[in-house]
Amino acid sequence: MAASTTIDDSAGLDFEEYVRSRQESLLRSARRLVPDPVDAQDLVQTALCRTFPRWDRIADKGLADAYLRRVMINTRTEWWRARKLDEVPTDNLPDASIDDGTEQHADRAMLMNALRVLAPKQRQVVVLRHWEQMSTEETARALGMSTGTVKSTLHRALARLREELEQNDFPGARAQRERREAEEAERARPAATPTPLRTGRARGPLRVPAAREGACAA
């Protein structure tokens, strides 16, 4: 059955080219939202299906990634509300087969594992702000919340992540914890009491030795 929205051949080919060139990046984004590999693939497929009929409405194709991310976020939120389940299964951690080359596999797996402790909204804010490098304003628009809510949510999420990573001895978090503890110990150390200057007690006018008095008189 033909789609209700008419899309010319060039737009269709453009969309296919976009999918071929960006599918790995989109899958990485999806894995950060729903780390289960099967769910992530379903999320990308659903987002692409929802985007295709509207592809010709995206005048600036350079914004296509942001558009797809918004669709994936909305789709994932719909799934979560419908299932009323935690979106991250405790026994299915993401593998490191999809790597962007910026982190070692073990560190990446630990980070993704730590994200499990976050509430769904906290996870979304962290992913958009730190992985997708979106600004506070862009994140607020993507998630339909105020910039103040984005900031407070991010603050709580990072504090929770820091606690989780420190408990699991993640290298960066451990170094940060040690540095913070050293700074706190330095601040808690009592300041040294300065030694008072000895001024001495006045013992009357200075007297010139007798042997010197004659020399002075001469």
PDB file of C-alpha atoms in Angstrom:
ATOM      1  CA  MET A   1       0.000   0.000   0.000  1.00  0.00           C
ATOM      2  CA  ALA A   2       1.379   3.394  -0.935  1.00  0.00           C
ATOM      3  CA  ALA A   3       2.386   5.761   1.816  1.00  0.00           C
ATOM      4  CA  SER A   4       0.048   8.663   2.487  1.00  0.00           C
ATOM      5  CA  THR A   5       2.926  11.110   2.232  1.00  0.00           C
ATOM      6  CA  THR A   6       4.370  11.485  -1.271  1.00  0.00           C
ATOM      7  CA  ILE A   7       8.156  11.315  -1.409  1.00  0.00           C
ATOM      8  CA  ASP A   8      10.006  11.656  -4.694  1.00  0.00           C
ATOM      9  CA  ASP A   9      12.705   9.200  -5.783  1.00  0.00           C
ATOM     10  CA  SER A  10      15.570  11.545  -4.962  1.00  0.00           C
ATOM     11  CA  ALA A  11      14.326  11.967  -1.407  1.00  0.00           C
ATOM     12  CA  GLY A  12      14.018   8.189  -1.068  1.00  0.00           C
ATOM     13  CA  LEU A  13      17.554   7.620  -2.302  1.00  0.00           C
ATOM     14  CA  ASP A  14      18.780  10.395  -0.025  1.00  0.00           C
ATOM     15  CA  PHE A  15      17.212   8.657   2.943  1.00  0.00           C
ATOM     16  CA  GLU A  16      18.773   5.316   1.993  1.00  0.00           C
ATOM     17  CA  GLU A  17      22.184   6.933   1.713  1.00  0.00           C
ATOM     18  CA  TYR A  18      21.711   8.559   5.084  1.00  0.00           C
ATOM     19  CA  VAL A  19      20.793   5.245   6.712  1.00  0.00           C
ATOM     20  CA  ARG A  20      23.796   3.472   5.184  1.00  0.00           C
ATOM     21  CA  SER A  21      26.217   6.147   6.351  1.00  0.00           C
ATOM     22  CA  ARG A  22      24.760   6.750   9.818  1.00  0.00           C
ATOM     23  CA  GLN A  23      23.346   3.428  10.942  1.00  0.00           C
ATOM     24  CA  GLU A  24      26.321   2.574  13.176  1.00  0.00           C
ATOM     25  CA  SER A  25      26.175   5.965  14.883  1.00  0.00           C
ATOM     26  CA  LEU A  26      22.420   5.657  15.359  1.00  0.00           C
ATOM     27  CA  LEU A  27      22.857   2.192  16.816  1.00  0.00           C
ATOM     28  CA  ARG A  28      25.429   3.488  19.299  1.00  0.00           C
ATOM     29  CA  SER A  29      22.975   6.175  20.378  1.00  0.00           C
ATOM     30  CA  ALA A  30      20.238   3.590  20.750  1.00  0.00           C
ATOM     31  CA  ARG A  31      22.480   1.305  22.805  1.00  0.00           C
ATOM     32  CA  ARG A  32      23.012   4.116  25.287  1.00  0.00           C
ATOM     33  CA  LEU A  33      19.274   4.516  25.699  1.00  0.00           C
ATOM     34  CA  VAL A  34      18.375   0.808  25.744  1.00  0.00           C
ATOM     35  CA  PRO A  35      21.581  -1.206  26.207  1.00  0.00           C
ATOM     36  CA  ASP A  36      19.963  -4.517  25.280  1.00  0.00           C
ATOM     37  CA  PRO A  37      21.229  -5.163  21.698  1.00  0.00           C
ATOM     38  CA  VAL A  38      17.909  -6.463  20.356  1.00  0.00           C
ATOM     39  CA  ASP A  39      15.931  -3.579  21.851  1.00  0.00           C
ATOM     40  CA  ALA A  40      18.467  -1.114  20.452  1.00  0.00           C
ATOM     41  CA  GLN A  41      18.072  -2.486  16.934  1.00  0.00           C
ATOM     42  CA  ASP A  42      14.292  -2.363  17.288  1.00  0.00           C
ATOM     43  CA  LEU A  43      14.529   1.208  18.506  1.00  0.00           C
ATOM     44  CA  VAL A  44      16.592   2.308  15.499  1.00  0.00           C
ATOM     45  CA  GLN A  45      14.297   0.485  13.076  1.00  0.00           C
ATOM     46  CA  THR A  46      11.184   2.019  14.616  1.00  0.00           C
ATOM     47  CA  ALA A  47      12.705   5.504  14.581  1.00  0.00           C
ATOM     48  CA  LEU A  48      13.717   5.155  10.926  1.00  0.00           C
ATOM     49  CA  CYS A  49      10.252   3.933   9.968  1.00  0.00           C
ATOM     50  CA  ARG A  50       8.685   6.911  11.708  1.00  0.00           C
ATOM     51  CA  THR A  51      11.137   9.337  10.124  1.00  0.00           C
ATOM     52  CA  PHE A  52      10.938   8.151   6.511  1.00  0.00           C
ATOM     53  CA  PRO A  53       7.477   9.625   5.738  1.00  0.00           C
ATOM     54  CA  ARG A  54       8.669  12.970   7.120  1.00  0.00           C
ATOM     55  CA  TRP A  55      12.139  12.913   5.549  1.00  0.00           C
ATOM     56  CA  ASP A  56      11.354  15.530   2.915  1.00  0.00           C
ATOM     57  CA  ARG A  57      10.228  17.920   5.661  1.00  0.00           C
ATOM     58  CA  ILE A  58      13.737  18.055   7.120  1.00  0.00           C
ATOM     59  CA  ALA A  59      15.050  20.965   5.082  1.00  0.00           C
ATOM     60  CA  ASP A  60      18.524  20.866   6.598  1.00  0.00           C
ATOM     61  CA  LYS A  61      19.682  17.259   6.405  1.00  0.00           C
ATOM     62  CA  GLY A  62      22.562  18.196   8.693  1.00  0.00           C
ATOM     63  CA  LEU A  63      19.967  18.152  11.488  1.00  0.00           C
ATOM     64  CA  ALA A  64      18.851  14.625  10.657  1.00  0.00           C
ATOM     65  CA  ASP A  65      20.867  13.056  13.486  1.00  0.00           C
ATOM     66  CA  ALA A  66      19.246  15.344  16.049  1.00  0.00           C
ATOM     67  CA  TYR A  67      15.827  14.587  14.572  1.00  0.00           C
ATOM     68  CA  LEU A  68      16.415  10.818  14.757  1.00  0.00           C
ATOM     69  CA  ARG A  69      17.679  11.091  18.328  1.00  0.00           C
ATOM     70  CA  ARG A  70      14.508  12.910  19.308  1.00  0.00           C
ATOM     71  CA  VAL A  71      12.383  10.220  17.656  1.00  0.00           C
ATOM     72  CA  MET A  72      14.348   7.477  19.427  1.00  0.00           C
ATOM     73  CA  ILE A  73      13.965   9.206  22.787  1.00  0.00           C
ATOM     74  CA  ASN A  74      10.224   9.614  22.301  1.00  0.00           C
ATOM     75  CA  THR A  75       9.871   6.016  21.141  1.00  0.00           C
ATOM     76  CA  ARG A  76      11.870   4.679  24.045  1.00  0.00           C
ATOM     77  CA  THR A  77       9.759   6.723  26.478  1.00  0.00           C
ATOM     78  CA  GLU A  78       6.593   5.267  24.951  1.00  0.00           C
ATOM     79  CA  TRP A  79       7.957   1.750  25.383  1.00  0.00           C
ATOM     80  CA  TRP A  80       8.923   2.383  28.971  1.00  0.00           C
ATOM     81  CA  ARG A  81       5.530   3.817  29.871  1.00  0.00           C
ATOM     82  CA  ALA A  82       3.738   0.962  28.135  1.00  0.00           C
ATOM     83  CA  ARG A  83       5.809  -1.766  29.748  1.00  0.00           C
ATOM     84  CA  LYS A  84       6.197  -0.043  33.125  1.00  0.00           C
ATOM     85  CA  LEU A  85       9.498  -1.842  33.426  1.00  0.00           C
ATOM     86  CA  ASP A  86      13.058  -0.829  33.961  1.00  0.00           C
ATOM     87  CA  GLU A  87      14.505  -0.408  30.490  1.00  0.00           C
ATOM     88  CA  VAL A  88      17.786  -2.096  31.403  1.00  0.00           C
ATOM     89  CA  PRO A  89      17.693  -5.823  32.210  1.00  0.00           C
ATOM     90  CA  THR A  90      20.066  -6.713  35.027  1.00  0.00           C
ATOM     91  CA  ASP A  91      21.441  -9.787  33.269  1.00  0.00           C
ATOM     92  CA  ASN A  92      22.043  -8.285  29.820  1.00  0.00           C
ATOM     93  CA  LEU A  93      24.954  -5.893  29.804  1.00  0.00           C
ATOM     94  CA  PRO A  94      25.943  -4.276  26.497  1.00  0.00           C
ATOM     95  CA  ASP A  95      28.962  -5.841  24.878  1.00  0.00           C
ATOM     96  CA  ALA A  96      31.844  -3.766  23.535  1.00  0.00           C
ATOM     97  CA  SER A  97      31.544  -4.891  19.922  1.00  0.00           C
ATOM     98  CA  ILE A  98      30.327  -1.451  18.893  1.00  0.00           C
ATOM     99  CA  ASP A  99      33.218   0.821  19.760  1.00  0.00           C
ATOM    100  CA  ASP A 100      33.749   4.443  18.760  1.00  0.00           C
ATOM    101  CA  GLY A 101      37.497   4.157  19.349  1.00  0.00           C
ATOM    102  CA  THR A 102      37.602   6.611  22.246  1.00  0.00           C
ATOM    103  CA  GLU A 103      37.483   4.182  25.183  1.00  0.00           C
ATOM    104  CA  GLN A 104      38.809   0.770  25.983  1.00  0.00           C
ATOM    105  CA  HIS A 105      36.281  -2.039  25.931  1.00  0.00           C
ATOM    106  CA  ALA A 106      36.475  -2.786  29.644  1.00  0.00           C
ATOM    107  CA  ASP A 107      36.047   0.854  30.654  1.00  0.00           C
ATOM    108  CA  ARG A 108      33.174   1.271  28.227  1.00  0.00           C
ATOM    109  CA  ALA A 109      31.402  -1.804  29.562  1.00  0.00           C
ATOM    110  CA  MET A 110      31.825  -0.550  33.131  1.00  0.00           C
ATOM    111  CA  LEU A 111      30.399   2.848  32.218  1.00  0.00           C
ATOM    112  CA  MET A 112      27.416   1.306  30.476  1.00  0.00           C
ATOM    113  CA  ASN A 113      26.936  -0.996  33.436  1.00  0.00           C
ATOM    114  CA  ALA A 114      26.948   1.993  35.788  1.00  0.00           C
ATOM    115  CA  LEU A 115      24.228   3.686  33.743  1.00  0.00           C
ATOM    116  CA  ARG A 116      21.870   0.932  34.853  1.00  0.00           C
ATOM    117  CA  VAL A 117      21.508   2.534  38.276  1.00  0.00           C
ATOM    118  CA  LEU A 118      20.035   5.736  36.841  1.00  0.00           C
ATOM    119  CA  ALA A 119      16.355   6.467  36.460  1.00  0.00           C
ATOM    120  CA  PRO A 120      15.189   6.591  32.813  1.00  0.00           C
ATOM    121  CA  LYS A 121      15.059  10.384  32.668  1.00  0.00           C
ATOM    122  CA  GLN A 122      18.490  10.702  34.276  1.00  0.00           C
ATOM    123  CA  ARG A 123      19.934   8.274  31.746  1.00  0.00           C
ATOM    124  CA  GLN A 124      18.506  10.281  28.852  1.00  0.00           C
ATOM    125  CA  VAL A 125      19.960  13.539  30.149  1.00  0.00           C
ATOM    126  CA  VAL A 126      23.419  12.012  30.662  1.00  0.00           C
ATOM    127  CA  VAL A 127      23.416  10.417  27.212  1.00  0.00           C
ATOM    128  CA  LEU A 128      22.394  13.596  25.413  1.00  0.00           C
ATOM    129  CA  ARG A 129      24.654  15.950  27.347  1.00  0.00           C
ATOM    130  CA  HIS A 130      27.825  13.855  27.568  1.00  0.00           C
ATOM    131  CA  TRP A 131      27.682  11.255  24.812  1.00  0.00           C
ATOM    132  CA  GLU A 132      25.790  13.196  22.163  1.00  0.00           C
ATOM    133  CA  GLN A 133      27.443  16.484  23.189  1.00  0.00           C
ATOM    134  CA  MET A 134      24.147  18.378  23.117  1.00  0.00           C
ATOM    135  CA  SER A 135      23.873  21.691  24.933  1.00  0.00           C
ATOM    136  CA  THR A 136      21.592  22.209  27.918  1.00  0.00           C
ATOM    137  CA  GLU A 137      19.114  24.035  25.699  1.00  0.00           C
ATOM    138  CA  GLU A 138      19.167  21.315  23.034  1.00  0.00           C
ATOM    139  CA  THR A 139      18.683  18.630  25.667  1.00  0.00           C
ATOM    140  CA  ALA A 140      15.766  20.532  27.166  1.00  0.00           C
ATOM    141  CA  ARG A 141      14.074  20.797  23.773  1.00  0.00           C
ATOM    142  CA  ALA A 142      14.715  17.143  22.966  1.00  0.00           C
ATOM    143  CA  LEU A 143      13.259  15.915  26.255  1.00  0.00           C
ATOM    144  CA  GLY A 144      10.521  18.508  26.620  1.00  0.00           C
ATOM    145  CA  MET A 145      11.744  19.898  29.935  1.00  0.00           C
ATOM    146  CA  SER A 146      13.110  23.193  31.212  1.00  0.00           C
ATOM    147  CA  THR A 147      16.823  23.973  31.236  1.00  0.00           C
ATOM    148  CA  GLY A 148      16.692  24.148  35.031  1.00  0.00           C
ATOM    149  CA  THR A 149      15.286  20.629  35.190  1.00  0.00           C
ATOM    150  CA  VAL A 150      18.015  19.415  32.830  1.00  0.00           C
ATOM    151  CA  LYS A 151      20.713  20.892  35.073  1.00  0.00           C
ATOM    152  CA  SER A 152      19.288  19.516  38.314  1.00  0.00           C
ATOM    153  CA  THR A 153      18.653  16.100  36.767  1.00  0.00           C
ATOM    154  CA  LEU A 154      22.187  15.988  35.375  1.00  0.00           C
ATOM    155  CA  HIS A 155      23.658  16.996  38.738  1.00  0.00           C
ATOM    156  CA  ARG A 156      21.862  14.196  40.575  1.00  0.00           C
ATOM    157  CA  ALA A 157      22.653  11.683  37.836  1.00  0.00           C
ATOM    158  CA  LEU A 158      26.374  12.459  37.817  1.00  0.00           C
ATOM    159  CA  ALA A 159      26.533  12.245  41.602  1.00  0.00           C
ATOM    160  CA  ARG A 160      24.894   8.825  41.475  1.00  0.00           C
ATOM    161  CA  LEU A 161      27.192   7.695  38.660  1.00  0.00           C
ATOM    162  CA  ARG A 162      30.268   8.914  40.534  1.00  0.00           C
ATOM    163  CA  GLU A 163      29.224   6.907  43.574  1.00  0.00           C
ATOM    164  CA  GLU A 164      28.656   3.792  41.481  1.00  0.00           C
ATOM    165  CA  LEU A 165      31.956   4.101  39.628  1.00  0.00           C
ATOM    166  CA  GLU A 166      33.918   4.685  42.832  1.00  0.00           C
ATOM    167  CA  GLN A 167      32.410   1.577  44.374  1.00  0.00           C
ATOM    168  CA  ASN A 168      33.556  -0.416  41.346  1.00  0.00           C
ATOM    169  CA  ASP A 169      37.053   1.130  41.347  1.00  0.00           C
ATOM    170  CA  PHE A 170      36.742   2.711  37.921  1.00  0.00           C
ATOM    171  CA  PRO A 171      40.226   4.243  37.277  1.00  0.00           C
ATOM    172  CA  GLY A 172      39.124   7.808  36.582  1.00  0.00           C
ATOM    173  CA  ALA A 173      36.654   7.869  39.434  1.00  0.00           C
ATOM    174  CA  ARG A 174      39.185   6.365  41.824  1.00  0.00           C
ATOM    175  CA  ALA A 175      41.774   9.027  40.970  1.00  0.00           C
ATOM    176  CA  GLN A 176      39.175  11.753  41.393  1.00  0.00           C
ATOM    177  CA  ARG A 177      38.128  10.323  44.760  1.00  0.00           C
ATOM    178  CA  GLU A 178      41.731  10.161  45.969  1.00  0.00           C
ATOM    179  CA  ARG A 179      42.338  13.735  44.872  1.00  0.00           C
ATOM    180  CA  ARG A 180      39.166  14.894  46.622  1.00  0.00           C
ATOM    181  CA  GLU A 181      40.115  13.042  49.816  1.00  0.00           C
ATOM    182  CA  ALA A 182      43.586  14.598  49.750  1.00  0.00           C
ATOM    183  CA  GLU A 183      42.084  18.067  49.361  1.00  0.00           C
ATOM    184  CA  GLU A 184      39.666  17.448  52.232  1.00  0.00           C
ATOM    185  CA  ALA A 185      42.508  16.199  54.439  1.00  0.00           C
ATOM    186  CA  GLU A 186      44.545  19.288  53.611  1.00  0.00           C
ATOM    187  CA  ARG A 187      41.652  21.567  54.528  1.00  0.00           C
ATOM    188  CA  ALA A 188      41.065  19.657  57.777  1.00  0.00           C
ATOM    189  CA  ARG A 189      44.699  19.909  58.863  1.00  0.00           C
ATOM    190  CA  PRO A 190      45.040  22.520  61.661  1.00  0.00           C
ATOM    191  CA  ALA A 191      47.067  25.538  60.728  1.00  0.00           C
ATOM    192  CA  ALA A 192      50.474  25.868  62.408  1.00  0.00           C
ATOM    193  CA  THR A 193      50.515  28.339  65.311  1.00  0.00           C
ATOM    194  CA  PRO A 194      52.956  31.144  64.500  1.00  0.00           C
ATOM    195  CA  THR A 195      55.804  31.616  66.998  1.00  0.00           C
ATOM    196  CA  PRO A 196      55.407  35.007  68.724  1.00  0.00           C
ATOM    197  CA  LEU A 197      58.238  37.470  68.294  1.00  0.00           C
ATOM    198  CA  ARG A 198      60.363  38.085  71.391  1.00  0.00           C
ATOM    199  CA  THR A 199      60.456  41.781  71.975  1.00  0.00           C
ATOM    200  CA  GLY A 200      62.234  41.605  75.355  1.00  0.00           C
ATOM    201  CA  ARG A 201      61.613  43.784  78.376  1.00  0.00           C
ATOM    202  CA  ALA A 202      63.109  47.297  78.597  1.00  0.00           C
ATOM    203  CA  ARG A 203      65.975  47.334  81.106  1.00  0.00           C
ATOM    204  CA  GLY A 204      66.633  51.048  81.294  1.00  0.00           C
ATOM    205  CA  PRO A 205      68.753  53.317  79.062  1.00  0.00           C
ATOM    206  CA  LEU A 206      71.640  51.839  77.177  1.00  0.00           C
ATOM    207  CA  ARG A 207      75.001  52.517  78.823  1.00  0.00           C
ATOM    208  CA  VAL A 208      78.228  52.938  76.945  1.00  0.00           C
ATOM    209  CA  PRO A 209      81.017  50.700  78.332  1.00  0.00           C
ATOM    210  CA  ALA A 210      83.581  52.629  80.400  1.00  0.00           C
ATOM    211  CA  ALA A 211      86.449  51.689  78.089  1.00  0.00           C
ATOM    212  CA  ARG A 212      84.582  53.247  75.210  1.00  0.00           C
ATOM    213  CA  GLU A 213      83.567  56.418  77.073  1.00  0.00           C
ATOM    214  CA  GLY A 214      87.034  57.867  77.027  1.00  0.00           C
ATOM    215  CA  ALA A 215      87.492  57.097  73.390  1.00  0.00           C
ATOM    216  CA  CYS A 216      84.271  58.871  72.614  1.00  0.00           C
ATOM    217  CA  ALA A 217      85.279  61.876  74.720  1.00  0.00           C
ATOM    218  CA  ALA A 218      88.648  62.115  72.972  1.00  0.00           C
TER     219      ALA A 218
END
